[in-house]
């Protein structure tokens, strides 16, 4: 039975004790009295009963006041003290039980606070010893942090599931350029615990990871791959990937290191260089013809000296012009020539296995492999060559109805042949040549590269031919052959002593995170990833037309608050602001002029919050604003939602549940109150403090937290 029900029962008992004996005695006297005695009793009652009733009510009120005081100090006071003990023990070590109430309660609170002080002293000694023991580990981590910070290249480390567990500042800056809007906060492309698929094409990632696994199984000492891919904004990024071997089994890949570089400018410079080289060729053609003609005329015996002088002048002038063109080109594109990246060595058999797996997932066709030489090597940009094979296979299957394809690998001393072989169906070299000018693509996907781009990059040729004896036809890609090379493992370079620093973006515990874990509802609260958010609005009536004017959010991953991974954006509501709301959040109409609209901001926030549980204080209010925009903008916030207001009511039913009160209670410093990001950060820290308290009450999983929230009074509020 709850405390309030016990108080109500005590009031009923008090009423019974005060009126019961009088009523029982009166009933007994009335039953035993004669008629004359009863008339006398009626006369006495009419005279004295009002006074007795008033006296009884006054005594009853005095009894209730005394009982209420005792209940407040000795029942509710002890309950508040018990809640404070839970907070002190699991959430806020600096919290102290208020020393208020009767002397006995104050004495108990003082004893509890003395125990807390002694506990803090022992914990401080323990922390000192732990810090000393971890000093060596900290030094190694700080060296890694300093090294990562000084790298100009963008570096990302992910686990075997593709979840990001480390990235540096260069990677964060590169990811910001992936967005397609310069006005909206660039968020959601990269973050701890996020999938690498938000940055890179999932097909490309799967191809690279599968290829590295094959290389490792075949005995490669330090396998790595390099590919070029396009970002959503149209930039070209070169990605070099190396696997991380697990400790239990060296052949087991536990993660990957990715180094990314924006090569858009390099490719554009190379295209400009090629254009200039063509221009130089055509531009110098006339000059060279003039020089040749003048030189031939000089050898004729009947040419006089004046004419010879004119021919010599022509030669000098044209040579000077050619020399000038060459000098300009050399200076303009020296850097571009140096910036050209080498193609990576690859075994032909590995490419065919990868191509077969790639095509089986995308085409309804029977595939066979025919590898005539396992040790045929060539230099390749792996993914673009794979896309070229997929494009050709797609054209054969989709345009010509080829039911079965054979991928054949053969070669000679100079060339490696990659063949797509089928029975029947004839093509012409004109058709094949026409394919070279089309953008690569399969199943609705498109690449900025054409087949001719891929062939030129590899120094390759392509043609159609037939095997008349077998009634088969094939399209052949011929690439320059490279002899296989086995490089000895290089010695690990010594790490120089670097200045100490802390890594900004890392969480190595994510190595153990798998997408194959239990269902989200049954996952532990401590394991989930959260987006903690808050909104500021034009007013308090979302259904009445009020709009969001600011969204702020931060992330919690693996039990850590990632303040550097935040989302904050002002929004133009295209409607007036309520003066009462301005007095709260201090956002003026002038501050919103020129800001993006909700149509631009909400999809960006949706991307930032994807694959996470949403958390807010009084979440029903904020979620109502988001839900009213879902249908119009084509986004849906369908992930689970937790509300710190409801959780606080469940954990601390005898406390105040405002954000300020909870922050004070949990020892959370409040900065930027009534700004969206400031409130989100405070809410996130409060939520982290709540998790161990929820565990104490048996609330461990997301499902249990949502069920506990629905038990509270606040869960009935609607907006």
mmCIF file of C-alpha atoms in Angstrom, residues 425-707:
data_model
loop_
_atom_site.group_PDB
_atom_site.id
_atom_site.type_symbol
_atom_site.label_atom_id
_atom_site.label_comp_id
_atom_site.label_asym_id
_atom_site.label_seq_id
_atom_site.Cartn_x
_atom_site.Cartn_y
_atom_site.Cartn_z
ATOM 1 C CA UNK A 425 23.104 -13.792 -79.427
ATOM 2 C CA UNK A 426 25.409 -11.730 -81.613
ATOM 3 C CA UNK A 427 26.569 -8.140 -81.132
ATOM 4 C CA UNK A 428 28.631 -5.795 -83.211
ATOM 5 C CA UNK A 429 31.709 -3.823 -82.310
ATOM 6 C CA UNK A 430 29.693 -0.668 -83.082
ATOM 7 C CA UNK A 431 27.249 -1.530 -80.274
ATOM 8 C CA UNK A 432 30.076 -2.291 -77.865
ATOM 9 C CA UNK A 433 31.832 0.935 -78.805
ATOM 10 C CA UNK A 434 28.606 2.862 -78.155
ATOM 11 C CA UNK A 435 28.452 1.415 -74.635
ATOM 12 C CA UNK A 436 31.792 3.039 -73.860
ATOM 13 C CA UNK A 437 30.225 6.491 -73.823
ATOM 14 C CA UNK A 438 27.399 5.653 -71.398
ATOM 15 C CA UNK A 439 27.608 6.272 -67.605
ATOM 16 C CA UNK A 440 28.183 3.130 -65.581
ATOM 17 C CA UNK A 441 25.161 1.833 -63.709
ATOM 18 C CA UNK A 442 23.183 -1.233 -62.740
ATOM 19 C CA UNK A 443 19.733 -1.600 -61.204
ATOM 20 C CA UNK A 444 18.954 2.096 -61.022
ATOM 21 C CA UNK A 445 22.381 3.161 -59.682
ATOM 22 C CA UNK A 446 24.536 5.561 -61.673
ATOM 23 C CA UNK A 447 28.222 6.458 -61.577
ATOM 24 C CA UNK A 448 29.841 9.700 -62.746
ATOM 25 C CA UNK A 449 32.301 7.551 -64.749
ATOM 26 C CA UNK A 450 31.746 6.186 -68.249
ATOM 27 C CA UNK A 451 33.057 2.890 -69.489
ATOM 28 C CA UNK A 452 35.594 4.818 -71.605
ATOM 29 C CA UNK A 453 36.827 6.583 -68.429
ATOM 30 C CA UNK A 454 37.475 3.217 -66.790
ATOM 31 C CA UNK A 455 39.222 1.798 -69.850
ATOM 32 C CA UNK A 456 41.433 4.871 -70.194
ATOM 33 C CA UNK A 457 42.296 4.817 -66.494
ATOM 34 C CA UNK A 458 43.502 1.216 -66.785
ATOM 35 C CA UNK A 459 45.137 1.500 -70.209
ATOM 36 C CA UNK A 460 42.702 -1.171 -71.317
ATOM 37 C CA UNK A 461 40.917 -2.064 -74.532
ATOM 38 C CA UNK A 462 37.527 -3.673 -75.170
ATOM 39 C CA UNK A 463 36.063 -5.526 -78.116
ATOM 40 C CA UNK A 464 33.463 -8.122 -79.132
ATOM 41 C CA UNK A 465 34.348 -11.510 -80.654
ATOM 42 C CA UNK A 466 32.870 -14.956 -81.317
ATOM 43 C CA UNK A 467 33.882 -18.588 -80.757
ATOM 44 C CA UNK A 468 32.235 -20.104 -83.801
ATOM 45 C CA UNK A 469 33.136 -23.694 -82.963
ATOM 46 C CA UNK A 470 31.335 -23.476 -79.621
ATOM 47 C CA UNK A 471 28.576 -21.130 -80.832
ATOM 48 C CA UNK A 472 29.539 -18.635 -78.133
ATOM 49 C CA UNK A 473 30.223 -14.907 -78.085
ATOM 50 C CA UNK A 474 32.143 -12.765 -75.634
ATOM 51 C CA UNK A 475 33.002 -9.192 -74.727
ATOM 52 C CA UNK A 476 36.642 -8.877 -73.693
ATOM 53 C CA UNK A 477 38.463 -6.379 -71.521
ATOM 54 C CA UNK A 478 42.215 -6.532 -72.101
ATOM 55 C CA UNK A 479 44.431 -5.029 -69.374
ATOM 56 C CA UNK A 480 48.226 -4.778 -69.152
ATOM 57 C CA UNK A 481 49.579 -7.681 -67.128
ATOM 58 C CA UNK A 482 51.675 -7.177 -63.994
ATOM 59 C CA UNK A 483 53.882 -9.846 -62.492
ATOM 60 C CA UNK A 484 52.759 -10.905 -58.995
ATOM 61 C CA UNK A 485 54.819 -9.406 -56.203
ATOM 62 C CA UNK A 486 55.061 -10.439 -52.561
ATOM 63 C CA UNK A 487 56.393 -7.640 -50.433
ATOM 64 C CA UNK A 488 58.130 -8.538 -47.150
ATOM 65 C CA UNK A 489 56.385 -7.260 -44.034
ATOM 66 C CA UNK A 490 57.790 -3.866 -43.220
ATOM 67 C CA UNK A 491 59.203 -3.150 -39.827
ATOM 68 C CA UNK A 492 56.948 -1.246 -37.505
ATOM 69 C CA UNK A 493 58.196 2.333 -37.400
ATOM 70 C CA UNK A 494 59.087 3.797 -34.068
ATOM 71 C CA UNK A 495 56.548 6.286 -32.806
ATOM 72 C CA UNK A 496 58.255 9.561 -31.966
ATOM 73 C CA UNK A 497 57.602 11.267 -28.685
ATOM 74 C CA UNK A 498 54.761 13.696 -29.292
ATOM 75 C CA UNK A 499 53.147 16.293 -27.153
ATOM 76 C CA UNK A 500 50.333 14.937 -25.027
ATOM 77 C CA UNK A 501 46.742 15.434 -26.031
ATOM 78 C CA UNK A 502 43.400 13.708 -25.882
ATOM 79 C CA UNK A 503 41.657 12.057 -28.825
ATOM 80 C CA UNK A 504 38.494 13.947 -29.626
ATOM 81 C CA UNK A 505 36.479 11.290 -31.407
ATOM 82 C CA UNK A 506 37.029 7.693 -30.303
ATOM 83 C CA UNK A 507 35.368 4.775 -28.518
ATOM 84 C CA UNK A 508 37.225 1.480 -28.806
ATOM 85 C CA UNK A 509 34.506 -0.369 -26.865
ATOM 86 C CA UNK A 510 32.485 -0.259 -30.087
ATOM 87 C CA UNK A 511 34.724 -3.035 -31.472
ATOM 88 C CA UNK A 512 32.325 -5.379 -29.675
ATOM 89 C CA UNK A 513 29.116 -3.775 -31.009
ATOM 90 C CA UNK A 514 27.233 -5.916 -33.474
ATOM 91 C CA UNK A 515 24.086 -5.246 -35.475
ATOM 92 C CA UNK A 516 23.171 -8.864 -34.793
ATOM 93 C CA UNK A 517 22.488 -8.133 -31.127
ATOM 94 C CA UNK A 518 19.078 -8.647 -29.578
ATOM 95 C CA UNK A 519 16.058 -6.652 -30.714
ATOM 96 C CA UNK A 520 16.137 -2.958 -29.840
ATOM 97 C CA UNK A 521 13.313 -3.183 -27.308
ATOM 98 C CA UNK A 522 15.218 -5.815 -25.326
ATOM 99 C CA UNK A 523 18.607 -4.101 -25.504
ATOM 100 C CA UNK A 524 20.139 -2.766 -22.320
ATOM 101 C CA UNK A 525 19.745 0.977 -21.785
ATOM 102 C CA UNK A 526 23.500 1.219 -21.253
ATOM 103 C CA UNK A 527 24.196 -0.245 -24.721
ATOM 104 C CA UNK A 528 21.887 1.881 -26.833
ATOM 105 C CA UNK A 529 22.725 5.028 -28.777
ATOM 106 C CA UNK A 530 20.619 8.094 -28.094
ATOM 107 C CA UNK A 531 19.879 11.456 -29.674
ATOM 108 C CA UNK A 532 18.927 13.861 -26.893
ATOM 109 C CA UNK A 533 17.148 16.895 -28.331
ATOM 110 C CA UNK A 534 15.131 19.980 -27.514
ATOM 111 C CA UNK A 535 13.200 22.566 -29.508
ATOM 112 C CA UNK A 536 12.383 26.224 -29.112
ATOM 113 C CA UNK A 537 9.111 27.345 -30.685
ATOM 114 C CA UNK A 538 7.042 30.389 -31.590
ATOM 115 C CA UNK A 539 4.493 29.388 -28.935
ATOM 116 C CA UNK A 540 3.008 26.485 -27.000
ATOM 117 C CA UNK A 541 0.282 25.297 -29.395
ATOM 118 C CA UNK A 542 1.666 22.984 -32.110
ATOM 119 C CA UNK A 543 -1.788 22.082 -33.389
ATOM 120 C CA UNK A 544 -2.734 25.755 -33.512
ATOM 121 C CA UNK A 545 0.005 26.716 -35.958
ATOM 122 C CA UNK A 546 3.036 27.380 -33.767
ATOM 123 C CA UNK A 547 6.343 26.455 -35.408
ATOM 124 C CA UNK A 548 9.831 25.334 -34.400
ATOM 125 C CA UNK A 549 12.442 28.114 -34.446
ATOM 126 C CA UNK A 550 15.440 26.140 -33.137
ATOM 127 C CA UNK A 551 16.482 22.502 -32.845
ATOM 128 C CA UNK A 552 19.407 21.432 -30.680
ATOM 129 C CA UNK A 553 20.627 17.885 -30.131
ATOM 130 C CA UNK A 554 23.558 15.870 -28.887
ATOM 131 C CA UNK A 555 24.375 12.159 -28.886
ATOM 132 C CA UNK A 556 25.037 9.474 -26.275
ATOM 133 C CA UNK A 557 26.967 6.412 -27.477
ATOM 134 C CA UNK A 558 28.191 3.544 -25.314
ATOM 135 C CA UNK A 559 27.301 5.422 -22.154
ATOM 136 C CA UNK A 560 29.273 8.538 -23.132
ATOM 137 C CA UNK A 561 27.935 12.000 -23.853
ATOM 138 C CA UNK A 562 29.471 13.174 -27.139
ATOM 139 C CA UNK A 563 29.262 16.951 -26.795
ATOM 140 C CA UNK A 564 31.327 17.456 -29.944
ATOM 141 C CA UNK A 565 28.716 15.575 -32.009
ATOM 142 C CA UNK A 566 25.933 18.107 -31.812
ATOM 143 C CA UNK A 567 23.205 19.572 -33.977
ATOM 144 C CA UNK A 568 22.135 23.193 -33.557
ATOM 145 C CA UNK A 569 20.170 25.232 -36.064
ATOM 146 C CA UNK A 570 17.946 28.311 -36.009
ATOM 147 C CA UNK A 571 14.881 28.088 -38.278
ATOM 148 C CA UNK A 572 12.822 30.730 -40.037
ATOM 149 C CA UNK A 573 9.201 29.916 -38.986
ATOM 150 C CA UNK A 574 7.664 32.278 -41.545
ATOM 151 C CA UNK A 575 5.216 33.518 -38.921
ATOM 152 C CA UNK A 576 5.308 35.978 -35.998
ATOM 153 C CA UNK A 577 6.749 34.974 -32.621
ATOM 154 C CA UNK A 578 4.690 35.076 -29.445
ATOM 155 C CA UNK A 579 6.159 37.810 -27.175
ATOM 156 C CA UNK A 580 5.754 35.482 -24.204
ATOM 157 C CA UNK A 581 7.960 32.881 -25.892
ATOM 158 C CA UNK A 582 10.616 35.505 -26.743
ATOM 159 C CA UNK A 583 10.829 36.332 -23.048
ATOM 160 C CA UNK A 584 11.701 32.675 -22.384
ATOM 161 C CA UNK A 585 14.178 31.761 -25.142
ATOM 162 C CA UNK A 586 15.340 35.303 -26.098
ATOM 163 C CA UNK A 587 15.303 34.457 -29.816
ATOM 164 C CA UNK A 588 14.175 37.533 -31.715
ATOM 165 C CA UNK A 589 12.697 37.777 -35.231
ATOM 166 C CA UNK A 590 15.885 39.522 -36.401
ATOM 167 C CA UNK A 591 17.932 36.452 -35.421
ATOM 168 C CA UNK A 592 15.752 34.255 -37.647
ATOM 169 C CA UNK A 593 16.010 36.358 -40.787
ATOM 170 C CA UNK A 594 17.896 34.493 -43.524
ATOM 171 C CA UNK A 595 17.868 31.197 -41.613
ATOM 172 C CA UNK A 596 16.795 27.989 -43.406
ATOM 173 C CA UNK A 597 13.208 26.816 -43.156
ATOM 174 C CA UNK A 598 11.916 23.679 -41.471
ATOM 175 C CA UNK A 599 11.773 22.014 -44.919
ATOM 176 C CA UNK A 600 15.574 22.166 -45.039
ATOM 177 C CA UNK A 601 16.374 21.586 -41.371
ATOM 178 C CA UNK A 602 14.099 18.688 -40.401
ATOM 179 C CA UNK A 603 15.527 16.191 -42.975
ATOM 180 C CA UNK A 604 19.032 17.066 -41.741
ATOM 181 C CA UNK A 605 17.976 16.474 -38.131
ATOM 182 C CA UNK A 606 16.280 13.233 -39.173
ATOM 183 C CA UNK A 607 19.596 12.055 -40.641
ATOM 184 C CA UNK A 608 21.433 13.113 -37.465
ATOM 185 C CA UNK A 609 19.032 11.101 -35.286
ATOM 186 C CA UNK A 610 18.752 7.971 -37.408
ATOM 187 C CA UNK A 611 19.509 4.592 -35.795
ATOM 188 C CA UNK A 612 19.174 6.084 -32.284
ATOM 189 C CA UNK A 613 16.609 6.325 -29.506
ATOM 190 C CA UNK A 614 15.191 9.835 -29.109
ATOM 191 C CA UNK A 615 15.331 11.398 -25.616
ATOM 192 C CA UNK A 616 13.759 14.685 -24.493
ATOM 193 C CA UNK A 617 12.326 16.336 -21.376
ATOM 194 C CA UNK A 618 8.546 16.461 -21.795
ATOM 195 C CA UNK A 619 9.066 14.683 -25.106
ATOM 196 C CA UNK A 620 5.358 14.679 -26.007
ATOM 197 C CA UNK A 621 5.535 18.442 -26.612
ATOM 198 C CA UNK A 622 8.602 18.307 -28.895
ATOM 199 C CA UNK A 623 7.498 15.163 -30.735
ATOM 200 C CA UNK A 624 4.135 16.733 -31.576
ATOM 201 C CA UNK A 625 5.902 19.505 -33.507
ATOM 202 C CA UNK A 626 7.980 16.923 -35.408
ATOM 203 C CA UNK A 627 5.069 14.615 -36.172
ATOM 204 C CA UNK A 628 2.969 17.410 -37.650
ATOM 205 C CA UNK A 629 5.682 17.895 -40.310
ATOM 206 C CA UNK A 630 6.328 14.249 -41.175
ATOM 207 C CA UNK A 631 3.786 13.778 -43.949
ATOM 208 C CA UNK A 632 4.593 17.069 -45.655
ATOM 209 C CA UNK A 633 8.377 16.560 -45.622
ATOM 210 C CA UNK A 634 8.447 12.818 -46.264
ATOM 211 C CA UNK A 635 10.412 11.939 -43.123
ATOM 212 C CA UNK A 636 9.230 9.847 -40.217
ATOM 213 C CA UNK A 637 10.568 9.754 -36.679
ATOM 214 C CA UNK A 638 9.566 6.172 -35.967
ATOM 215 C CA UNK A 639 12.337 5.293 -33.519
ATOM 216 C CA UNK A 640 11.595 4.725 -29.800
ATOM 217 C CA UNK A 641 11.282 7.805 -27.564
ATOM 218 C CA UNK A 642 12.186 8.166 -23.871
ATOM 219 C CA UNK A 643 11.063 11.101 -21.731
ATOM 220 C CA UNK A 644 13.187 12.225 -18.772
ATOM 221 C CA UNK A 645 10.085 13.863 -17.253
ATOM 222 C CA UNK A 646 8.283 10.501 -17.107
ATOM 223 C CA UNK A 647 11.384 8.659 -15.932
ATOM 224 C CA UNK A 648 11.940 11.237 -13.174
ATOM 225 C CA UNK A 649 8.332 10.825 -12.017
ATOM 226 C CA UNK A 650 8.915 7.073 -11.855
ATOM 227 C CA UNK A 651 12.246 7.324 -10.028
ATOM 228 C CA UNK A 652 11.552 10.294 -7.763
ATOM 229 C CA UNK A 653 7.797 10.531 -7.153
ATOM 230 C CA UNK A 654 8.303 12.756 -4.080
ATOM 231 C CA UNK A 655 10.500 15.361 -5.830
ATOM 232 C CA UNK A 656 9.929 18.249 -8.213
ATOM 233 C CA UNK A 657 10.414 17.196 -11.855
ATOM 234 C CA UNK A 658 11.310 20.410 -13.687
ATOM 235 C CA UNK A 659 14.561 20.397 -15.650
ATOM 236 C CA UNK A 660 16.142 22.908 -13.242
ATOM 237 C CA UNK A 661 15.122 20.877 -10.180
ATOM 238 C CA UNK A 662 16.454 17.638 -11.661
ATOM 239 C CA UNK A 663 19.714 19.318 -12.671
ATOM 240 C CA UNK A 664 20.189 20.552 -9.098
ATOM 241 C CA UNK A 665 19.241 17.163 -7.702
ATOM 242 C CA UNK A 666 21.671 15.245 -9.920
ATOM 243 C CA UNK A 667 24.472 17.803 -9.662
ATOM 244 C CA UNK A 668 24.341 18.784 -13.345
ATOM 245 C CA UNK A 669 25.694 22.212 -14.232
ATOM 246 C CA UNK A 670 23.183 24.231 -16.250
ATOM 247 C CA UNK A 671 24.626 26.288 -19.110
ATOM 248 C CA UNK A 672 22.624 27.907 -21.894
ATOM 249 C CA UNK A 673 19.211 27.322 -20.287
ATOM 250 C CA UNK A 674 16.318 27.848 -22.697
ATOM 251 C CA UNK A 675 18.511 27.369 -25.728
ATOM 252 C CA UNK A 676 17.765 24.186 -27.623
ATOM 253 C CA UNK A 677 21.296 22.783 -27.478
ATOM 254 C CA UNK A 678 21.860 23.930 -23.869
ATOM 255 C CA UNK A 679 18.695 22.181 -22.681
ATOM 256 C CA UNK A 680 19.565 19.076 -24.718
ATOM 257 C CA UNK A 681 22.981 18.843 -23.040
ATOM 258 C CA UNK A 682 21.452 19.215 -19.564
ATOM 259 C CA UNK A 683 18.815 16.588 -20.401
ATOM 260 C CA UNK A 684 21.504 14.205 -21.679
ATOM 261 C CA UNK A 685 23.542 14.458 -18.476
ATOM 262 C CA UNK A 686 20.432 13.949 -16.346
ATOM 263 C CA UNK A 687 19.469 10.905 -18.423
ATOM 264 C CA UNK A 688 22.921 9.356 -17.941
ATOM 265 C CA UNK A 689 22.531 9.835 -14.180
ATOM 266 C CA UNK A 690 19.149 8.086 -14.323
ATOM 267 C CA UNK A 691 20.348 4.874 -15.984
ATOM 268 C CA UNK A 692 21.959 3.306 -12.866
ATOM 269 C CA UNK A 693 18.977 4.375 -10.729
ATOM 270 C CA UNK A 694 16.617 2.686 -13.176
ATOM 271 C CA UNK A 695 18.727 -0.465 -12.991
ATOM 272 C CA UNK A 696 18.352 -0.405 -9.190
ATOM 273 C CA UNK A 697 14.581 -0.581 -9.673
ATOM 274 C CA UNK A 698 14.837 -3.440 -12.158
ATOM 275 C CA UNK A 699 14.436 -1.241 -15.252
ATOM 276 C CA UNK A 700 17.298 -2.405 -17.462
ATOM 277 C CA UNK A 701 16.014 -2.614 -21.036
ATOM 278 C CA UNK A 702 14.363 -0.104 -23.338
ATOM 279 C CA UNK A 703 11.073 -1.996 -23.131
ATOM 280 C CA UNK A 704 11.095 -1.820 -19.327
ATOM 281 C CA UNK A 705 11.899 1.907 -19.392
ATOM 282 C CA UNK A 706 8.967 2.626 -21.700
ATOM 283 C CA UNK A 707 6.613 0.531 -19.576
#
